[in-house]
């Protein structure tokens, strides 16, 4: 797996590039919060790079990439994706994304259909009007509690494990390595605060700013819409409803929480490989 850097809009962007250069390209986009490219997609890269060129950027403000340079709202982050593709020489690719990255993948397919061959949104943002327990989540944001969560996860292995267990369908699958990685990312986000900045422009007391549902009918790419049966962040019912709006869409609900590619890579990689072979 090769770690590389490229300039996009004058900012340094780190990305993983694995697999044969001549193989079909697969672009994978990670989520917000406690995340970066390797953390979410490492097992997918290992599982698919024999037959695909898998490219996974650290999104602006995450991992080893510079910040966006302006307010990191959803539209600004999504508009960044085709410019990253230009920078690494991708005219079009299969595109997968999870959570915020899943919403960005949907946005790309809606606004730049010629750049998406096949589409795999996973537990995707942009398909529900409000977050679960929206009032409490917004109050926590306004009270500035996210930095406290970062510090708690950084300082306590037990609290980090509990937080990770809440994002898994089967808490028994949380490993010591996953907890250690989460704590490292929490320490980084305590400094960078990228997720705080995203939520500050995407969430208000009434709901979430981004709603992609009215435009789903514009998606031309064959789509595999993946949900987690026990997902507490983007409940599966929202993806099941969104399925009806996408013209060529298969729906897969895995026995996981919000992180299917890490919790059940055996099931996720098999489904992804089968879909991309269509």
CSV table of C-alpha atoms in Angstrom, one decimal:
chain,number,residue,atom,x,y,z
A,1,UNK,CA,0.0,0.0,0.0
A,2,UNK,CA,1.6,3.2,-1.2
A,3,UNK,CA,1.2,6.4,0.8
A,4,UNK,CA,1.3,9.5,-1.5
A,5,UNK,CA,0.6,13.2,-1.5
A,6,UNK,CA,-0.9,15.5,-4.0
A,7,UNK,CA,-1.8,19.2,-4.1
A,8,UNK,CA,-5.5,20.1,-4.4
A,9,UNK,CA,-6.3,23.8,-4.4
A,10,UNK,CA,-2.9,24.5,-2.9
A,11,UNK,CA,-3.5,22.1,0.0
A,12,UNK,CA,-1.5,19.0,0.7
A,13,UNK,CA,-3.6,15.9,0.6
A,14,UNK,CA,-2.4,12.4,1.7
A,15,UNK,CA,-3.9,9.3,0.1
A,16,UNK,CA,-3.4,5.6,-0.1
A,17,UNK,CA,-2.9,4.1,-3.6
A,18,UNK,CA,-2.9,0.3,-3.8
A,19,UNK,CA,-3.3,-2.3,-6.5
A,20,UNK,CA,-2.3,-2.5,-10.2
A,21,UNK,CA,-2.3,0.9,-11.9
A,22,UNK,CA,-4.1,-0.6,-14.9
A,23,UNK,CA,-6.9,-2.1,-12.8
A,24,UNK,CA,-10.3,-0.6,-12.5
A,25,UNK,CA,-10.1,2.3,-10.1
A,26,UNK,CA,-12.1,2.3,-6.8
A,27,UNK,CA,-12.2,5.6,-4.9
A,28,UNK,CA,-13.2,5.2,-1.2
A,29,UNK,CA,-14.2,8.2,1.0
A,30,UNK,CA,-14.2,7.9,4.8
A,31,UNK,CA,-16.5,9.5,7.3
A,32,UNK,CA,-16.3,12.4,9.7
A,33,UNK,CA,-15.6,12.5,13.4
A,34,UNK,CA,-13.1,9.9,14.6
A,35,UNK,CA,-11.8,8.8,11.2
A,36,UNK,CA,-9.2,8.9,8.4
A,37,UNK,CA,-8.5,6.8,5.3
A,38,UNK,CA,-6.5,3.9,6.8
A,39,UNK,CA,-8.7,3.6,9.8
A,40,UNK,CA,-11.9,2.9,7.8
A,41,UNK,CA,-10.7,1.4,4.6
A,42,UNK,CA,-7.6,-0.6,5.4
A,43,UNK,CA,-9.3,-4.0,5.3
A,44,UNK,CA,-11.2,-3.1,2.1
A,45,UNK,CA,-7.9,-2.1,0.5
A,46,UNK,CA,-6.4,-5.4,1.6
A,47,UNK,CA,-9.4,-7.4,0.3
A,48,UNK,CA,-9.9,-5.7,-3.1
A,49,UNK,CA,-6.5,-4.4,-4.3
A,50,UNK,CA,-5.7,-7.6,-6.1
A,51,UNK,CA,-8.2,-6.7,-8.8
A,52,UNK,CA,-8.8,-3.0,-8.3
A,53,UNK,CA,-6.6,0.1,-8.0
A,54,UNK,CA,-8.0,1.4,-4.7
A,55,UNK,CA,-7.5,5.1,-3.9
A,56,UNK,CA,-8.4,6.4,-0.5
A,57,UNK,CA,-7.7,10.0,0.5
A,58,UNK,CA,-7.5,11.5,3.9
A,59,UNK,CA,-10.3,14.1,3.5
A,60,UNK,CA,-9.4,17.7,4.2
A,61,UNK,CA,-9.0,18.2,7.9
A,62,UNK,CA,-8.4,14.6,8.6
A,63,UNK,CA,-5.4,12.3,8.9
A,64,UNK,CA,-2.4,13.8,7.2
A,65,UNK,CA,-4.3,16.1,4.9
A,66,UNK,CA,-4.4,19.9,5.2
A,67,UNK,CA,-7.7,21.7,6.1
A,68,UNK,CA,-10.1,22.8,3.4
A,69,UNK,CA,-9.2,26.4,3.9
A,70,UNK,CA,-12.8,27.5,4.4
A,71,UNK,CA,-15.9,26.4,6.3
A,72,UNK,CA,-16.0,22.6,5.8
A,73,UNK,CA,-19.7,22.3,5.0
A,74,UNK,CA,-21.0,19.3,3.1
A,75,UNK,CA,-21.2,21.1,-0.3
A,76,UNK,CA,-17.6,22.4,0.0
A,77,UNK,CA,-16.3,19.0,0.9
A,78,UNK,CA,-18.2,17.3,-1.9
A,79,UNK,CA,-17.1,19.9,-4.5
A,80,UNK,CA,-13.5,19.0,-3.5
A,81,UNK,CA,-13.9,15.4,-4.7
A,82,UNK,CA,-13.8,15.9,-8.5
A,83,UNK,CA,-10.8,18.2,-8.0
A,84,UNK,CA,-9.0,15.5,-6.1
A,85,UNK,CA,-9.9,13.1,-8.9
A,86,UNK,CA,-8.4,15.5,-11.4
A,87,UNK,CA,-5.2,15.8,-9.3
A,88,UNK,CA,-4.6,12.0,-9.2
A,89,UNK,CA,-5.6,11.5,-12.9
A,90,UNK,CA,-9.0,9.8,-12.4
A,91,UNK,CA,-11.5,10.7,-15.1
A,92,UNK,CA,-14.0,8.3,-13.6
A,93,UNK,CA,-14.1,5.5,-11.0
A,94,UNK,CA,-16.2,3.2,-8.9
A,95,UNK,CA,-16.9,5.3,-5.8
A,96,UNK,CA,-17.7,4.0,-2.3
A,97,UNK,CA,-18.1,6.1,0.8
A,98,UNK,CA,-19.3,5.7,4.4
A,99,UNK,CA,-21.3,8.1,6.5
A,100,UNK,CA,-20.2,11.7,5.5
A,101,UNK,CA,-18.2,10.1,2.7
A,102,UNK,CA,-21.2,8.1,1.6
A,103,UNK,CA,-23.1,11.3,1.2
A,104,UNK,CA,-20.2,12.8,-0.7
A,105,UNK,CA,-20.3,9.8,-3.1
A,106,UNK,CA,-24.1,10.3,-3.6
A,107,UNK,CA,-23.4,14.0,-4.3
A,108,UNK,CA,-20.8,13.2,-6.9
A,109,UNK,CA,-23.1,10.8,-8.7
A,110,UNK,CA,-25.9,13.4,-8.7
A,111,UNK,CA,-23.8,16.4,-9.9
A,112,UNK,CA,-21.0,14.7,-11.9
A,113,UNK,CA,-22.6,11.5,-13.2
A,114,UNK,CA,-19.9,10.9,-15.8
A,115,UNK,CA,-17.3,10.5,-13.1
A,116,UNK,CA,-19.0,7.6,-11.3
A,117,UNK,CA,-19.1,4.2,-12.9
A,118,UNK,CA,-20.7,2.3,-10.0
A,119,UNK,CA,-21.8,3.8,-6.6
A,120,UNK,CA,-21.6,2.3,-3.1
A,121,UNK,CA,-22.9,4.6,-0.4
A,122,UNK,CA,-22.6,3.0,3.1
A,123,UNK,CA,-24.7,4.3,6.1
A,124,UNK,CA,-24.7,7.5,4.1
A,125,UNK,CA,-25.2,11.1,5.4
A,126,UNK,CA,-27.8,13.2,3.6
A,127,UNK,CA,-30.7,10.8,3.6
A,128,UNK,CA,-32.5,11.9,6.8
A,129,UNK,CA,-33.9,15.3,7.9
A,130,UNK,CA,-32.7,15.1,11.5
A,131,UNK,CA,-30.1,13.2,13.5
A,132,UNK,CA,-31.2,10.6,16.0
A,133,UNK,CA,-32.0,12.4,19.3
A,134,UNK,CA,-31.4,15.6,17.3
A,135,UNK,CA,-32.3,18.0,20.2
A,136,UNK,CA,-29.8,16.4,22.5
A,137,UNK,CA,-27.1,16.2,19.9
A,138,UNK,CA,-27.5,19.9,19.0
A,139,UNK,CA,-27.5,20.9,22.7
A,140,UNK,CA,-24.2,19.0,23.1
A,141,UNK,CA,-22.7,20.7,20.1
A,142,UNK,CA,-23.8,24.2,21.4
A,143,UNK,CA,-22.4,23.4,24.8
A,144,UNK,CA,-19.0,22.5,23.3
A,145,UNK,CA,-19.0,18.9,24.6
A,146,UNK,CA,-17.3,17.4,21.5
A,147,UNK,CA,-13.8,18.4,22.7
A,148,UNK,CA,-14.6,16.7,26.1
A,149,UNK,CA,-15.5,13.5,24.2
A,150,UNK,CA,-12.2,13.7,22.3
A,151,UNK,CA,-10.3,14.1,25.5
A,152,UNK,CA,-12.2,11.3,27.2
A,153,UNK,CA,-11.5,8.9,24.4
A,154,UNK,CA,-7.9,9.9,24.3
A,155,UNK,CA,-7.4,9.5,28.1
A,156,UNK,CA,-9.4,6.4,28.8
A,157,UNK,CA,-9.2,3.1,27.1
A,158,UNK,CA,-12.5,2.1,28.7
A,159,UNK,CA,-14.4,5.1,27.5
A,160,UNK,CA,-12.9,4.7,24.0
A,161,UNK,CA,-14.0,1.1,24.0
A,162,UNK,CA,-17.5,2.0,25.1
A,163,UNK,CA,-17.8,4.7,22.4
A,164,UNK,CA,-16.7,2.2,19.8
A,165,UNK,CA,-19.1,-0.4,21.0
A,166,UNK,CA,-21.9,2.0,20.5
A,167,UNK,CA,-21.0,2.1,16.8
A,168,UNK,CA,-20.9,-1.7,16.4
A,169,UNK,CA,-23.8,-4.0,16.0
A,170,UNK,CA,-21.9,-6.7,18.0
A,171,UNK,CA,-19.8,-5.1,20.7
A,172,UNK,CA,-17.8,-8.3,21.0
A,173,UNK,CA,-16.2,-7.5,17.7
A,174,UNK,CA,-14.4,-4.4,19.1
A,175,UNK,CA,-10.7,-5.3,19.3
A,176,UNK,CA,-7.9,-3.8,21.4
A,177,UNK,CA,-6.3,-2.6,18.2
A,178,UNK,CA,-9.4,-0.8,17.1
A,179,UNK,CA,-9.6,0.9,20.5
A,180,UNK,CA,-6.0,2.0,20.3
A,181,UNK,CA,-6.5,3.4,16.8
A,182,UNK,CA,-9.6,5.3,17.9
A,183,UNK,CA,-7.7,6.9,20.8
A,184,UNK,CA,-5.0,8.1,18.4
A,185,UNK,CA,-7.6,9.7,16.1
A,186,UNK,CA,-9.4,11.2,19.0
A,187,UNK,CA,-6.2,12.9,20.1
A,188,UNK,CA,-5.7,14.3,16.6
A,189,UNK,CA,-9.3,15.6,16.4
A,190,UNK,CA,-8.9,17.2,19.8
A,191,UNK,CA,-6.4,19.5,18.1
A,192,UNK,CA,-7.9,19.8,14.6
A,193,UNK,CA,-11.6,20.0,15.5
A,194,UNK,CA,-12.6,19.2,11.9
A,195,UNK,CA,-15.8,17.4,12.9
A,196,UNK,CA,-16.9,20.3,15.2
A,197,UNK,CA,-16.5,22.7,12.3
A,198,UNK,CA,-18.5,20.5,10.0
A,199,UNK,CA,-21.4,20.1,12.5
A,200,UNK,CA,-21.4,23.8,13.2
A,201,UNK,CA,-22.5,24.5,9.6
A,202,UNK,CA,-24.5,21.4,8.9
A,203,UNK,CA,-26.7,21.2,12.1
A,204,UNK,CA,-29.1,23.6,13.7
A,205,UNK,CA,-31.9,23.2,16.2
A,206,UNK,CA,-34.4,22.2,13.5
A,207,UNK,CA,-32.5,19.6,11.5
A,208,UNK,CA,-29.6,18.8,9.2
A,209,UNK,CA,-28.8,21.2,6.4
A,210,UNK,CA,-28.1,18.6,3.7
A,211,UNK,CA,-30.9,16.6,2.2
A,212,UNK,CA,-30.0,14.7,-1.0
A,213,UNK,CA,-33.3,12.8,-1.2
A,214,UNK,CA,-35.0,15.1,-3.8
A,215,UNK,CA,-32.1,14.6,-6.2
A,216,UNK,CA,-31.6,10.8,-5.9
A,217,UNK,CA,-33.5,10.3,-9.2
A,218,UNK,CA,-30.7,11.9,-11.0
A,219,UNK,CA,-28.2,9.1,-10.2
A,220,UNK,CA,-27.4,7.2,-13.3
A,221,UNK,CA,-24.8,4.8,-11.9
A,222,UNK,CA,-25.7,1.3,-10.8
A,223,UNK,CA,-25.9,1.6,-7.0
A,224,UNK,CA,-25.4,-0.7,-4.0
A,225,UNK,CA,-26.9,1.0,-1.0
A,226,UNK,CA,-25.5,-0.5,2.2
A,227,UNK,CA,-27.1,-0.1,5.6
A,228,UNK,CA,-26.2,-1.5,9.1
A,229,UNK,CA,-29.0,-3.2,10.8
A,230,UNK,CA,-28.0,-1.9,14.2
A,231,UNK,CA,-26.7,1.5,13.0
A,232,UNK,CA,-27.6,4.2,15.6
A,233,UNK,CA,-26.1,7.1,13.6
A,234,UNK,CA,-28.0,6.6,10.3
A,235,UNK,CA,-30.7,4.1,11.0
A,236,UNK,CA,-31.3,1.6,8.3
A,237,UNK,CA,-34.9,2.7,7.6
A,238,UNK,CA,-33.6,5.9,6.0
A,239,UNK,CA,-31.6,4.0,3.5
A,240,UNK,CA,-34.4,1.6,2.8
A,241,UNK,CA,-36.6,4.6,1.9
A,242,UNK,CA,-33.9,6.2,-0.2
A,243,UNK,CA,-33.6,3.0,-2.2
A,244,UNK,CA,-36.9,3.8,-3.9
A,245,UNK,CA,-35.6,7.1,-5.2
A,246,UNK,CA,-32.5,5.7,-7.0
A,247,UNK,CA,-33.2,4.3,-10.5
A,248,UNK,CA,-30.8,1.3,-10.5
A,249,UNK,CA,-30.3,0.4,-6.9
A,250,UNK,CA,-29.7,-2.7,-4.9
A,251,UNK,CA,-30.1,-2.6,-1.1
A,252,UNK,CA,-28.0,-4.6,1.3
A,253,UNK,CA,-28.5,-4.5,5.1
A,254,UNK,CA,-25.6,-6.1,7.0
A,255,UNK,CA,-25.7,-7.3,10.6
A,256,UNK,CA,-23.5,-4.4,11.8
A,257,UNK,CA,-23.5,-0.9,13.2
A,258,UNK,CA,-22.3,2.2,11.5
A,259,UNK,CA,-18.9,0.8,10.4
A,260,UNK,CA,-19.6,-2.3,8.3
A,261,UNK,CA,-16.2,-2.4,6.5
A,262,UNK,CA,-14.5,-2.6,9.9
A,263,UNK,CA,-17.0,-4.7,11.9
A,264,UNK,CA,-17.7,-7.3,9.2
A,265,UNK,CA,-15.0,-7.0,6.5
A,266,UNK,CA,-15.8,-10.6,5.5
A,267,UNK,CA,-19.3,-9.8,4.5
A,268,UNK,CA,-18.7,-6.2,3.2
A,269,UNK,CA,-15.7,-7.1,1.0
A,270,UNK,CA,-17.5,-10.1,-0.5
A,271,UNK,CA,-20.6,-8.0,-1.3
A,272,UNK,CA,-18.5,-5.1,-2.7
A,273,UNK,CA,-16.4,-7.4,-4.9
A,274,UNK,CA,-19.5,-9.1,-6.3
A,275,UNK,CA,-21.2,-5.8,-7.1
A,276,UNK,CA,-18.1,-4.3,-8.8
A,277,UNK,CA,-17.9,-7.4,-11.0
A,278,UNK,CA,-21.3,-6.6,-12.5
